[in-house]
Amino acid sequence: MINAVGRFAALDVFRGMTVCFMIIVNSSGSGAAAWSPFNHADWIGFTPADLVFPSFLFAVGNALSFSKAKYESNTVFLAKVFKRTVIIFLLGYLMYWFPFFHRVDNEWAFNSIANTRIMGVLQRIALCYFFGSLIAHYCTQKAAIIISALLLTSYWVFLLRFSKAGEEYTMLGNAGTRLDILIMGDAHLYHKQGGPIAFDPEGLLSTLTSIVNVISGFLAGVYLQKKGKTYESVAMLFAYGAILICTALFWGQFFPISKKMWTSSFALLTIGIDLAILGFLILAVEIKNAKRGTSFFLIFGRNPLAIYLLSELLLVPLQLIWIRPHLGIYDWVNQVFYQQVFPGSLGALLFAISYMLLCWVVAYVLDRKRIYIKI
């Protein structure tokens, strides 16, 4: 099943799935610990939640494989890529600055730009899209693979060479954190729950390896366009996925798997899993023509960045608007309903699913009105 513009429906379902689970992972209810599979690994290790962001980058690469030949000239191409990069990056920056004020007791204070986080999820997407686009447009597939290998190995070498001795894989001692503090400053990094420790999981150095997720998605998209929806294609996706997963697990014995550092072993592991998931979707959606449930994810996949941005921004007023002093709508809903009826992690999970469905309704309305927001 290929849609009117030649795109595989399975790729759009894949993208919609990533948006769906990004929202669930990022909006776990309050009052109890999140359901463990939807919690990111504390530092070293891997959980299903850690797969979501890499999968979105993989989907960005898939999209690049369908847009490569659409530009009239290099000037048009560079202008479009640069413009989109800047827009996505600025939206991410403004999202972290939003709502530009914060509440202190019963008074409001301005969020100083001097303490605004520079990097973030959308910012990383912007940078990975930018470099991924350049590589996809100007390089051969062989060159793209070589560049990917260089990025993965260079990152490892950089950590070993420029981290604090014996602290290469620690939060504050690794070279990525040191580089972020040097270039952006402590105040512009991520501070968990406003605490004193500055560390950015979407830092500058680890963006190198996340670019590889985009390149891999691009290469997978090109392969599928060449080979089509065949059992051979599915078998090759599974085979390459298995090879990368095994390579990642082996490399992980020396270079730990860590989403927050986006280590090279983590990048390979997530790419391998994404190839396997994509192979399953090609088999189910394209070859077996399975339709049940696909429309749900396709609706998310048609406005991915816009719905993700909405899901992040909507949480802010829900937390800032108080039902009573120091109790926002977000916490109040969880206290009076979800944690009362479904106490513990189940309530947190059901809130996250409910919130995701609310965002889906918005995506559904946009789709019914054929409004597709291109960011």
Short mmCIF file of C-alpha atoms in Angstrom, two decimals:
data_model
loop_
_atom_site.label_atom_id
_atom_site.label_comp_id
_atom_site.label_asym_id
_atom_site.label_seq_id
_atom_site.Cartn_x
_atom_site.Cartn_y
_atom_site.Cartn_z
CA MET A 1 0.00 0.00 0.00
CA ILE A 2 1.69 3.18 -1.25
CA ASN A 3 -0.18 6.46 -0.99
CA ALA A 4 -0.72 9.01 -3.72
CA VAL A 5 2.67 10.69 -3.44
CA GLY A 6 4.56 7.41 -3.44
CA ARG A 7 5.18 7.14 0.28
CA PHE A 8 4.89 3.82 2.06
CA ALA A 9 1.96 3.93 4.48
CA ALA A 10 4.05 1.85 6.92
CA LEU A 11 6.55 4.72 7.22
CA ASP A 12 3.75 7.16 8.10
CA VAL A 13 2.37 4.69 10.65
CA PHE A 14 5.86 4.39 12.12
CA ARG A 15 6.11 8.18 12.46
CA GLY A 16 2.65 8.39 14.04
CA MET A 17 3.57 5.70 16.56
CA THR A 18 6.63 7.66 17.65
CA VAL A 19 4.58 10.82 18.23
CA CYS A 20 1.96 8.86 20.16
CA PHE A 21 4.50 7.33 22.52
CA MET A 22 6.53 10.54 22.84
CA ILE A 23 3.43 12.20 24.31
CA ILE A 24 2.75 9.30 26.69
CA VAL A 25 6.34 9.20 27.92
CA ASN A 26 6.48 12.99 28.44
CA SER A 27 3.14 13.39 30.23
CA SER A 28 3.05 10.78 32.95
CA GLY A 29 0.63 11.78 35.68
CA SER A 30 1.66 13.06 39.10
CA GLY A 31 1.20 11.56 42.55
CA ALA A 32 2.92 8.26 41.77
CA ALA A 33 5.92 6.90 39.95
CA ALA A 34 5.52 6.49 36.20
CA TRP A 35 4.97 3.00 34.84
CA SER A 36 8.51 1.64 34.65
CA PRO A 37 8.65 0.87 30.88
CA PHE A 38 7.80 4.54 30.26
CA ASN A 39 10.58 5.79 32.52
CA HIS A 40 13.91 6.64 30.94
CA ALA A 41 16.92 4.77 32.27
CA ASP A 42 18.51 6.80 35.05
CA TRP A 43 21.90 6.82 33.36
CA ILE A 44 23.33 3.57 31.99
CA GLY A 45 20.85 1.07 30.58
CA PHE A 46 17.85 0.98 28.27
CA THR A 47 14.06 1.08 28.60
CA PRO A 48 11.27 1.22 25.97
CA ALA A 49 10.94 4.96 26.70
CA ASP A 50 14.51 5.46 25.52
CA LEU A 51 13.55 4.26 22.04
CA VAL A 52 10.98 6.97 21.34
CA PHE A 53 13.17 9.99 20.52
CA PRO A 54 15.66 8.03 18.37
CA SER A 55 12.71 6.60 16.46
CA PHE A 56 11.46 10.09 15.67
CA LEU A 57 14.88 10.98 14.27
CA PHE A 58 14.81 7.76 12.27
CA ALA A 59 11.43 8.85 10.87
CA VAL A 60 12.91 12.26 9.97
CA GLY A 61 15.50 10.39 7.91
CA ASN A 62 12.76 8.34 6.23
CA ALA A 63 11.08 11.57 5.13
CA LEU A 64 14.36 12.87 3.67
CA SER A 65 14.53 9.88 1.34
CA PHE A 66 11.28 11.02 -0.31
CA SER A 67 12.21 14.69 -0.65
CA LYS A 68 15.74 14.36 -2.02
CA ALA A 69 14.86 14.98 -5.68
CA LYS A 70 12.23 17.69 -5.17
CA TYR A 71 14.49 20.76 -5.24
CA GLU A 72 15.05 22.84 -8.35
CA SER A 73 18.59 23.90 -7.44
CA ASN A 74 21.15 23.79 -4.65
CA THR A 75 20.23 27.36 -3.73
CA VAL A 76 16.57 26.46 -3.28
CA PHE A 77 17.54 23.35 -1.34
CA LEU A 78 19.90 25.16 1.06
CA ALA A 79 17.45 28.01 1.62
CA LYS A 80 14.61 25.61 2.47
CA VAL A 81 16.75 23.45 4.76
CA PHE A 82 18.27 26.43 6.57
CA LYS A 83 14.87 28.10 7.01
CA ARG A 84 13.27 24.95 8.42
CA THR A 85 16.22 24.34 10.72
CA VAL A 86 16.02 27.84 12.18
CA ILE A 87 12.24 27.65 12.64
CA ILE A 88 12.33 24.28 14.43
CA PHE A 89 15.27 25.36 16.61
CA LEU A 90 13.60 28.64 17.61
CA LEU A 91 10.30 26.88 18.35
CA GLY A 92 12.17 24.53 20.66
CA TYR A 93 13.95 27.41 22.37
CA LEU A 94 10.72 29.37 22.83
CA MET A 95 8.97 26.23 24.10
CA TYR A 96 11.42 26.00 27.01
CA TRP A 97 11.14 29.72 27.68
CA PHE A 98 7.31 29.59 27.54
CA PRO A 99 5.21 30.94 29.26
CA PHE A 100 7.91 33.59 29.85
CA PHE A 101 6.71 34.07 33.43
CA HIS A 102 6.65 31.86 36.50
CA ARG A 103 4.65 31.98 39.71
CA VAL A 104 6.33 32.68 43.05
CA ASP A 105 3.69 32.16 45.75
CA ASN A 106 0.91 34.47 44.52
CA GLU A 107 3.06 36.72 42.35
CA TRP A 108 4.43 36.39 38.84
CA ALA A 109 8.05 36.90 37.84
CA PHE A 110 9.64 37.12 34.40
CA ASN A 111 11.66 34.12 33.17
CA SER A 112 15.03 35.66 32.48
CA ILE A 113 16.52 34.84 29.11
CA ALA A 114 19.83 34.45 30.94
CA ASN A 115 18.51 31.20 32.45
CA THR A 116 16.72 29.81 29.40
CA ARG A 117 17.76 26.39 28.17
CA ILE A 118 19.35 26.56 24.71
CA MET A 119 19.26 22.92 23.64
CA GLY A 120 16.33 20.52 23.80
CA VAL A 121 14.30 17.96 21.85
CA LEU A 122 13.19 20.21 18.99
CA GLN A 123 16.61 21.85 18.86
CA ARG A 124 18.24 18.45 18.43
CA ILE A 125 15.69 17.53 15.76
CA ALA A 126 16.56 20.77 13.96
CA LEU A 127 20.31 20.14 14.00
CA CYS A 128 19.97 16.48 13.03
CA TYR A 129 17.60 17.44 10.21
CA PHE A 130 20.08 20.05 8.98
CA PHE A 131 23.13 17.81 8.85
CA GLY A 132 21.10 14.79 7.76
CA SER A 133 19.67 16.80 4.86
CA LEU A 134 23.12 17.91 3.71
CA ILE A 135 24.46 14.36 3.86
CA ALA A 136 21.41 12.92 2.09
CA HIS A 137 21.56 15.55 -0.66
CA TYR A 138 25.26 15.75 -1.38
CA CYS A 139 26.68 12.35 -0.44
CA THR A 140 26.42 8.91 -1.94
CA GLN A 141 24.95 6.13 0.18
CA LYS A 142 28.43 4.68 0.69
CA ALA A 143 29.72 8.06 1.84
CA ALA A 144 26.76 8.39 4.23
CA ILE A 145 27.67 5.04 5.82
CA ILE A 146 31.32 6.10 6.17
CA ILE A 147 30.29 9.41 7.74
CA SER A 148 28.06 7.53 10.19
CA ALA A 149 30.93 5.26 11.21
CA LEU A 150 33.21 8.27 11.68
CA LEU A 151 30.62 10.08 13.83
CA LEU A 152 30.13 7.03 16.06
CA THR A 153 33.85 6.35 16.55
CA SER A 154 34.82 10.03 16.86
CA TYR A 155 32.34 10.54 19.67
CA TRP A 156 33.84 7.62 21.60
CA VAL A 157 37.37 8.89 21.05
CA PHE A 158 36.34 12.40 22.11
CA LEU A 159 34.87 11.10 25.37
CA LEU A 160 37.97 9.04 26.14
CA ARG A 161 40.33 11.88 25.28
CA PHE A 162 38.66 14.96 26.81
CA SER A 163 36.64 13.68 29.77
CA LYS A 164 37.93 13.80 33.31
CA ALA A 165 40.18 10.82 33.93
CA GLY A 166 38.13 7.90 35.19
CA GLU A 167 34.85 9.84 34.68
CA GLU A 168 34.37 9.35 30.95
CA TYR A 169 30.84 8.01 31.38
CA THR A 170 29.65 10.04 34.37
CA MET A 171 27.14 12.88 34.23
CA LEU A 172 29.47 15.70 35.20
CA GLY A 173 32.82 14.26 34.17
CA ASN A 174 32.09 13.32 30.54
CA ALA A 175 33.44 15.55 27.78
CA GLY A 176 29.94 16.39 26.49
CA THR A 177 28.90 18.08 29.72
CA ARG A 178 32.21 19.92 29.93
CA LEU A 179 31.78 21.17 26.36
CA ASP A 180 28.20 22.32 27.00
CA ILE A 181 29.23 24.27 30.10
CA LEU A 182 32.18 25.81 28.25
CA ILE A 183 30.15 26.96 25.24
CA MET A 184 26.66 27.62 26.63
CA GLY A 185 27.24 28.07 30.35
CA ASP A 186 25.69 26.34 33.35
CA ALA A 187 22.57 28.54 33.35
CA HIS A 188 21.58 27.53 29.80
CA LEU A 189 21.62 23.78 30.43
CA TYR A 190 18.89 21.47 31.67
CA HIS A 191 18.41 21.46 35.44
CA LYS A 192 16.23 18.56 36.57
CA GLN A 193 13.32 19.90 38.63
CA GLY A 194 15.14 23.20 38.96
CA GLY A 195 17.99 21.59 40.91
CA PRO A 196 21.61 22.74 41.03
CA ILE A 197 23.04 20.04 38.73
CA ALA A 198 23.42 21.20 35.14
CA PHE A 199 23.42 18.48 32.51
CA ASP A 200 21.77 18.51 29.10
CA PRO A 201 20.69 15.16 27.63
CA GLU A 202 20.35 16.97 24.29
CA GLY A 203 23.80 18.50 24.47
CA LEU A 204 26.08 19.55 21.63
CA LEU A 205 28.53 16.66 21.53
CA SER A 206 25.97 13.85 21.68
CA THR A 207 24.19 15.44 18.71
CA LEU A 208 26.94 13.85 16.60
CA THR A 209 25.69 10.34 17.23
CA SER A 210 22.01 11.28 16.98
CA ILE A 211 22.67 12.45 13.40
CA VAL A 212 23.41 8.79 12.63
CA ASN A 213 19.81 7.89 13.53
CA VAL A 214 18.63 10.30 10.84
CA ILE A 215 21.11 8.97 8.27
CA SER A 216 19.99 5.41 9.01
CA GLY A 217 16.34 6.33 8.52
CA PHE A 218 17.26 7.94 5.20
CA LEU A 219 19.18 4.86 4.04
CA ALA A 220 16.28 2.59 5.06
CA GLY A 221 13.86 4.77 3.10
CA VAL A 222 16.05 4.71 -0.01
CA TYR A 223 16.38 0.93 0.25
CA LEU A 224 12.63 0.44 0.48
CA GLN A 225 12.01 2.68 -2.53
CA LYS A 226 14.46 0.61 -4.57
CA LYS A 227 13.36 -2.85 -3.43
CA GLY A 228 9.68 -2.18 -2.80
CA LYS A 229 7.29 -3.96 -0.45
CA THR A 230 8.61 -7.49 -0.68
CA TYR A 231 9.41 -10.32 1.66
CA GLU A 232 13.05 -9.84 0.69
CA SER A 233 12.91 -6.24 1.92
CA VAL A 234 11.41 -7.35 5.21
CA ALA A 235 14.02 -10.08 5.63
CA MET A 236 16.86 -7.63 4.98
CA LEU A 237 15.46 -5.10 7.46
CA PHE A 238 15.28 -7.83 10.10
CA ALA A 239 18.79 -9.02 9.23
CA TYR A 240 20.37 -5.58 9.38
CA GLY A 241 18.45 -4.85 12.55
CA ALA A 242 19.71 -8.02 14.22
CA ILE A 243 23.31 -7.28 13.17
CA LEU A 244 23.16 -3.74 14.61
CA ILE A 245 21.52 -4.91 17.85
CA CYS A 246 24.21 -7.55 18.38
CA THR A 247 26.94 -5.04 17.53
CA ALA A 248 25.47 -2.55 20.00
CA LEU A 249 25.26 -5.11 22.79
CA PHE A 250 28.87 -6.13 22.20
CA TRP A 251 30.12 -2.54 21.99
CA GLY A 252 28.06 -1.76 25.08
CA GLN A 253 30.44 -3.91 27.13
CA PHE A 254 33.10 -1.24 26.52
CA PHE A 255 31.06 1.86 25.66
CA PRO A 256 27.93 1.71 27.87
CA ILE A 257 24.46 2.05 26.39
CA SER A 258 23.10 5.40 27.61
CA LYS A 259 20.32 7.50 26.15
CA LYS A 260 21.27 10.57 28.17
CA MET A 261 24.77 10.53 26.68
CA TRP A 262 23.43 9.13 23.38
CA THR A 263 26.41 6.83 23.23
CA SER A 264 27.39 5.15 19.98
CA SER A 265 26.22 1.78 21.28
CA PHE A 266 22.85 3.37 22.14
CA ALA A 267 22.54 4.80 18.62
CA LEU A 268 23.23 1.40 17.03
CA LEU A 269 20.81 -0.38 19.38
CA THR A 270 17.95 2.01 18.63
CA ILE A 271 18.61 1.89 14.88
CA GLY A 272 18.58 -1.90 14.97
CA ILE A 273 15.28 -2.00 16.86
CA ASP A 274 13.75 0.61 14.52
CA LEU A 275 14.75 -1.46 11.48
CA ALA A 276 13.04 -4.48 13.02
CA ILE A 277 9.89 -2.48 13.83
CA LEU A 278 9.86 -1.03 10.33
CA GLY A 279 10.24 -4.51 8.87
CA PHE A 280 7.25 -5.69 10.89
CA LEU A 281 5.17 -2.71 9.72
CA ILE A 282 6.11 -3.28 6.08
CA LEU A 283 5.02 -6.90 6.46
CA ALA A 284 1.77 -6.06 8.24
CA VAL A 285 0.69 -2.85 6.49
CA GLU A 286 2.15 -3.14 3.00
CA ILE A 287 2.26 -6.88 2.31
CA LYS A 288 -0.57 -8.26 4.47
CA ASN A 289 -2.60 -5.06 3.95
CA ALA A 290 -3.56 -4.84 7.62
CA LYS A 291 -5.65 -1.71 8.25
CA ARG A 292 -6.98 -2.12 11.77
CA GLY A 293 -5.46 0.58 14.00
CA THR A 294 -3.35 2.17 11.29
CA SER A 295 -5.63 5.20 10.87
CA PHE A 296 -5.09 6.12 14.51
CA PHE A 297 -1.34 6.46 14.02
CA LEU A 298 -1.62 7.97 10.55
CA ILE A 299 -3.52 10.91 12.04
CA PHE A 300 -0.64 11.58 14.41
CA GLY A 301 1.86 11.13 11.60
CA ARG A 302 0.34 13.84 9.39
CA ASN A 303 1.06 16.67 11.83
CA PRO A 304 3.92 15.21 13.90
CA LEU A 305 5.92 18.25 15.00
CA ALA A 306 2.85 20.45 15.46
CA ILE A 307 1.12 17.90 17.71
CA TYR A 308 4.29 17.24 19.67
CA LEU A 309 4.72 21.00 20.23
CA LEU A 310 1.07 21.28 21.30
CA SER A 311 1.49 18.40 23.77
CA GLU A 312 4.45 20.13 25.43
CA LEU A 313 2.94 23.62 25.53
CA LEU A 314 -0.47 22.52 26.83
CA LEU A 315 1.11 20.96 29.90
CA VAL A 316 2.44 24.36 31.03
CA PRO A 317 -0.91 26.13 31.70
CA LEU A 318 -2.27 22.93 33.24
CA GLN A 319 0.54 23.14 35.79
CA LEU A 320 0.51 26.93 36.26
CA ILE A 321 -3.24 27.53 36.64
CA TRP A 322 -4.10 26.83 40.27
CA ILE A 323 -7.31 25.20 41.50
CA ARG A 324 -6.22 26.26 44.95
CA PRO A 325 -2.91 27.65 46.27
CA HIS A 326 0.03 25.56 45.07
CA LEU A 327 -2.22 23.01 43.36
CA GLY A 328 -2.41 23.27 39.58
CA ILE A 329 -4.99 21.64 37.31
CA TYR A 330 -2.47 18.94 36.33
CA ASP A 331 -1.88 17.77 39.91
CA TRP A 332 -5.50 18.31 40.92
CA VAL A 333 -6.87 16.03 38.17
CA ASN A 334 -4.45 13.33 39.20
CA GLN A 335 -5.23 13.67 42.90
CA VAL A 336 -9.02 13.74 42.69
CA PHE A 337 -9.50 11.19 39.93
CA TYR A 338 -6.62 9.13 38.55
CA GLN A 339 -4.86 8.42 41.84
CA GLN A 340 -8.16 7.91 43.64
CA VAL A 341 -9.64 5.44 41.15
CA PHE A 342 -6.39 3.91 39.88
CA PRO A 343 -3.77 4.43 42.59
CA GLY A 344 -0.07 4.11 41.82
CA SER A 345 1.65 3.71 38.48
CA LEU A 346 -1.55 2.58 36.76
CA GLY A 347 -3.15 5.96 37.44
CA ALA A 348 -0.06 7.77 36.12
CA LEU A 349 -0.15 5.65 32.98
CA LEU A 350 -3.87 6.18 32.39
CA PHE A 351 -3.48 9.93 32.77
CA ALA A 352 -0.70 9.87 30.16
CA ILE A 353 -2.89 7.84 27.79
CA SER A 354 -5.83 10.21 28.36
CA TYR A 355 -3.64 13.20 27.63
CA MET A 356 -2.33 11.54 24.47
CA LEU A 357 -5.91 10.92 23.34
CA LEU A 358 -6.73 14.59 23.93
CA CYS A 359 -3.86 15.53 21.62
CA TRP A 360 -5.07 12.91 19.14
CA VAL A 361 -8.49 14.59 19.02
CA VAL A 362 -6.79 17.83 18.00
CA ALA A 363 -4.81 15.96 15.34
CA TYR A 364 -8.04 14.31 14.15
CA VAL A 365 -9.81 17.67 13.77
CA LEU A 366 -6.85 19.07 11.83
CA ASP A 367 -6.84 16.00 9.59
CA ARG A 368 -10.60 16.19 8.95
CA LYS A 369 -10.19 19.82 7.93
CA ARG A 370 -7.11 18.88 5.85
CA ILE A 371 -4.94 21.25 7.82
CA TYR A 372 -1.35 20.03 7.72
CA ILE A 373 1.09 22.28 9.53
CA LYS A 374 4.48 22.10 7.88
CA ILE A 375 7.19 23.10 10.33
#
